[in-house]
Amino acid sequence: MTLDDLNAAATSLHLTALGGFHEDGKTTILLGPLEPGFWPFVTGHPDFKGDDPLDNWSSAAISSLADDLHARAIFPFGGPPYHPFIAWALRSGEGWASPVGLLVHKDAGLLVSYRGALVFDRVIPLPSPATPPCESCADKPCLTACPVSALSPNGYEVESCKTYMDADVTCRAACRVRMSCPVSKSYSRDPAQTAFHMEAFHPS
């Protein structure tokens, strides 16, 4: 099993590896959307149903993939307790803390979304750590994109964010901070998926 083999299998589910790490002779691979095309594929799938349709699909799809690849599936939902996906992302060589504290991924930017992980009882070779995109981002637009400065190096003011969302159609559809990231802008995520996550965060 190689990382290329895993990605080849995950492609049929519009998933891809978003980083990984080794620990105690095991390999954990984080999985997220393969763009473009993830959202139309997922929303048209029969497992996209129930009160938490994206989580339901993720559980079914990644569990099936784990069975096929003789791995163990782990998810960022379903707790408490919750698995430390943020800490794992920071270990993966592909995710870092952005200037506003949100995770930033080398390909997905501030739109990174981990749908699950596969744990293999063996060492799978992984690529060398990537270079954090924020290091070469001169303007750092994420620092000034929020109209009420809810996201800043000092933390996240959730109530200020939600209060502004109540009155602002643009923010209800997409977080200005996440969308301001140059890497996010080049990531072909369907706007409907972004709106789905915003509605889940702050229902109308």
C-alpha positions as semicolon CSV with decimal commas, in nm:
position;residue;x (nm);y (nm);z (nm)
1;M;0,000;0,000;0,000
2;T;0,129;0,342;-0,099
3;L;-0,022;0,687;-0,067
4;D;-0,090;0,679;-0,441
5;D;-0,279;0,351;-0,396
6;L;-0,489;0,506;-0,121
7;N;-0,568;0,815;-0,327
8;A;-0,661;0,600;-0,625
9;A;-0,914;0,415;-0,410
10;A;-1,044;0,734;-0,247
11;T;-1,094;0,909;-0,581
12;S;-1,409;0,707;-0,651
13;L;-1,561;0,873;-0,343
14;H;-1,435;1,221;-0,435
15;L;-1,199;1,206;-0,136
16;T;-0,826;1,262;-0,116
17;A;-0,547;1,249;0,141
18;L;-0,492;1,586;0,313
19;G;-0,184;1,486;0,507
20;G;-0,075;1,214;0,744
21;F;0,167;1,113;1,016
22;H;0,337;0,812;1,173
23;E;0,309;0,695;1,532
24;D;0,403;0,366;1,699
25;G;0,450;0,189;1,367
26;K;0,111;0,303;1,239
27;T;0,009;0,556;0,973
28;T;-0,284;0,794;1,004
29;I;-0,409;0,954;0,682
30;L;-0,650;1,248;0,698
31;L;-0,917;1,253;0,429
32;G;-1,107;1,545;0,279
33;P;-1,291;1,653;-0,035
34;L;-1,139;1,598;-0,375
35;E;-1,219;1,907;-0,577
36;P;-1,374;2,000;-0,804
37;G;-1,693;1,797;-0,793
38;F;-1,715;1,682;-0,431
39;W;-2,043;1,852;-0,341
40;P;-2,253;1,742;-0,640
41;F;-2,125;1,387;-0,590
42;V;-2,204;1,377;-0,219
43;T;-2,545;1,544;-0,232
44;G;-2,655;1,302;-0,504
45;H;-2,556;0,996;-0,301
46;P;-2,825;0,789;-0,120
47;D;-2,627;0,806;0,208
48;F;-2,660;1,186;0,210
49;K;-2,967;1,185;0,435
50;G;-3,090;1,239;0,789
51;D;-3,032;1,524;1,031
52;D;-2,656;1,528;0,961
53;P;-2,638;1,421;0,597
54;L;-2,273;1,507;0,535
55;D;-2,159;1,322;0,846
56;N;-2,383;1,028;0,757
57;W;-2,232;1,008;0,410
58;S;-1,879;1,046;0,546
59;S;-1,930;0,767;0,796
60;A;-2,067;0,527;0,536
61;A;-1,817;0,614;0,263
62;I;-1,500;0,617;0,472
63;S;-1,599;0,307;0,669
64;S;-1,643;0,124;0,339
65;L;-1,309;0,252;0,216
66;A;-1,144;0,139;0,541
67;D;-1,283;-0,211;0,495
68;D;-1,151;-0,225;0,139
69;L;-0,804;-0,108;0,244
70;H;-0,782;-0,306;0,570
71;A;-0,765;0,010;0,778
72;R;-0,959;0,158;1,069
73;A;-1,189;0,456;1,010
74;I;-1,194;0,749;1,254
75;F;-1,416;1,058;1,236
76;P;-1,410;1,415;1,370
77;F;-1,777;1,386;1,473
78;G;-1,976;1,144;1,686
79;G;-1,834;1,250;2,023
80;P;-1,776;1,330;2,296
81;P;-1,506;1,227;2,326
82;Y;-1,374;1,368;1,999
83;H;-1,059;1,264;1,818
84;P;-0,795;1,542;1,801
85;F;-0,822;1,618;1,429
86;I;-0,685;1,970;1,468
87;A;-0,374;1,840;1,645
88;W;-0,341;1,569;1,382
89;A;-0,368;1,826;1,103
90;L;-0,085;2,025;1,262
91;R;0,127;1,708;1,264
92;S;0,044;1,614;0,907
93;G;0,291;1,834;0,722
94;E;0,005;1,989;0,523
95;G;-0,183;2,198;0,782
96;W;-0,083;2,493;1,000
97;A;-0,231;2,762;1,219
98;S;-0,312;3,071;1,011
99;P;-0,260;3,428;1,136
100;V;-0,620;3,426;1,262
101;G;-0,586;3,086;1,428
102;L;-0,792;2,885;1,180
103;L;-0,633;2,583;1,018
104;V;-0,488;2,650;0,674
105;H;-0,408;2,369;0,432
106;K;-0,154;2,379;0,154
107;D;-0,420;2,313;-0,114
108;A;-0,754;2,397;0,048
109;G;-0,646;2,708;0,234
110;L;-0,891;2,816;0,503
111;L;-1,162;2,599;0,342
112;V;-1,000;2,278;0,463
113;S;-1,250;2,017;0,578
114;Y;-1,155;1,681;0,724
115;R;-1,424;1,420;0,667
116;G;-1,240;1,140;0,844
117;A;-0,914;0,949;0,875
118;L;-0,778;0,604;0,803
119;V;-0,538;0,434;1,044
120;F;-0,313;0,162;0,903
121;D;-0,121;-0,085;1,120
122;R;0,194;-0,028;0,917
123;V;0,417;0,252;0,798
124;I;0,313;0,404;0,468
125;P;0,575;0,640;0,322
126;L;0,461;1,001;0,331
127;P;0,589;1,307;0,143
128;S;0,813;1,561;0,311
129;P;0,632;1,841;0,496
130;A;0,508;2,118;0,270
131;T;0,586;2,488;0,314
132;P;0,316;2,683;0,501
133;P;0,142;2,909;0,247
134;C;0,114;3,193;0,498
135;E;0,492;3,236;0,494
136;S;0,479;3,370;0,138
137;C;0,150;3,558;0,181
138;A;0,259;3,920;0,202
139;D;-0,082;4,086;0,241
140;K;-0,239;3,834;0,483
141;P;-0,594;3,944;0,393
142;C;-0,742;3,712;0,655
143;L;-0,637;3,960;0,923
144;T;-0,866;4,236;0,793
145;A;-1,144;4,051;0,609
146;C;-1,394;4,023;0,894
147;P;-1,615;4,336;0,921
148;V;-1,638;4,302;1,301
149;S;-1,290;4,156;1,361
150;A;-1,444;3,842;1,508
151;L;-1,144;3,640;1,390
152;S;-0,807;3,778;1,490
153;P;-0,473;3,669;1,637
154;N;-0,636;3,723;1,976
155;G;-0,898;3,455;1,922
156;Y;-1,249;3,403;1,791
157;E;-1,541;3,614;1,915
158;V;-1,820;3,373;1,825
159;E;-2,111;3,589;1,940
160;S;-1,988;3,891;1,744
161;C;-1,963;3,668;1,437
162;K;-2,313;3,526;1,473
163;T;-2,470;3,866;1,548
164;Y;-2,322;4,011;1,231
165;M;-2,430;3,707;1,031
166;D;-2,790;3,773;1,131
167;A;-2,781;4,099;0,936
168;D;-2,542;4,019;0,652
169;V;-2,638;3,798;0,360
170;T;-2,280;3,764;0,236
171;C;-2,153;3,626;0,565
172;R;-2,444;3,383;0,585
173;A;-2,329;3,234;0,255
174;A;-1,954;3,230;0,320
175;C;-1,706;3,347;0,583
176;R;-1,522;3,650;0,448
177;V;-1,206;3,550;0,632
178;R;-1,197;3,200;0,489
179;M;-1,275;3,327;0,140
180;S;-1,009;3,600;0,155
181;C;-0,725;3,344;0,169
182;P;-0,544;3,330;-0,167
183;V;-0,522;2,951;-0,140
184;S;-0,895;2,927;-0,069
185;K;-0,964;3,133;-0,381
186;S;-0,785;2,877;-0,597
187;Y;-0,965;2,583;-0,431
188;S;-1,262;2,480;-0,643
189;R;-1,517;2,421;-0,368
190;D;-1,883;2,450;-0,461
191;P;-2,038;2,763;-0,301
192;A;-2,334;2,548;-0,200
193;Q;-2,108;2,345;0,028
194;T;-1,975;2,659;0,192
195;A;-2,331;2,779;0,250
196;F;-2,418;2,437;0,397
197;H;-2,141;2,468;0,656
198;M;-2,242;2,825;0,743
199;E;-2,604;2,719;0,797
200;A;-2,488;2,433;1,020
201;F;-2,275;2,678;1,221
202;H;-2,553;2,936;1,262
203;P;-2,898;2,813;1,152
204;S;-3,127;3,078;1,007
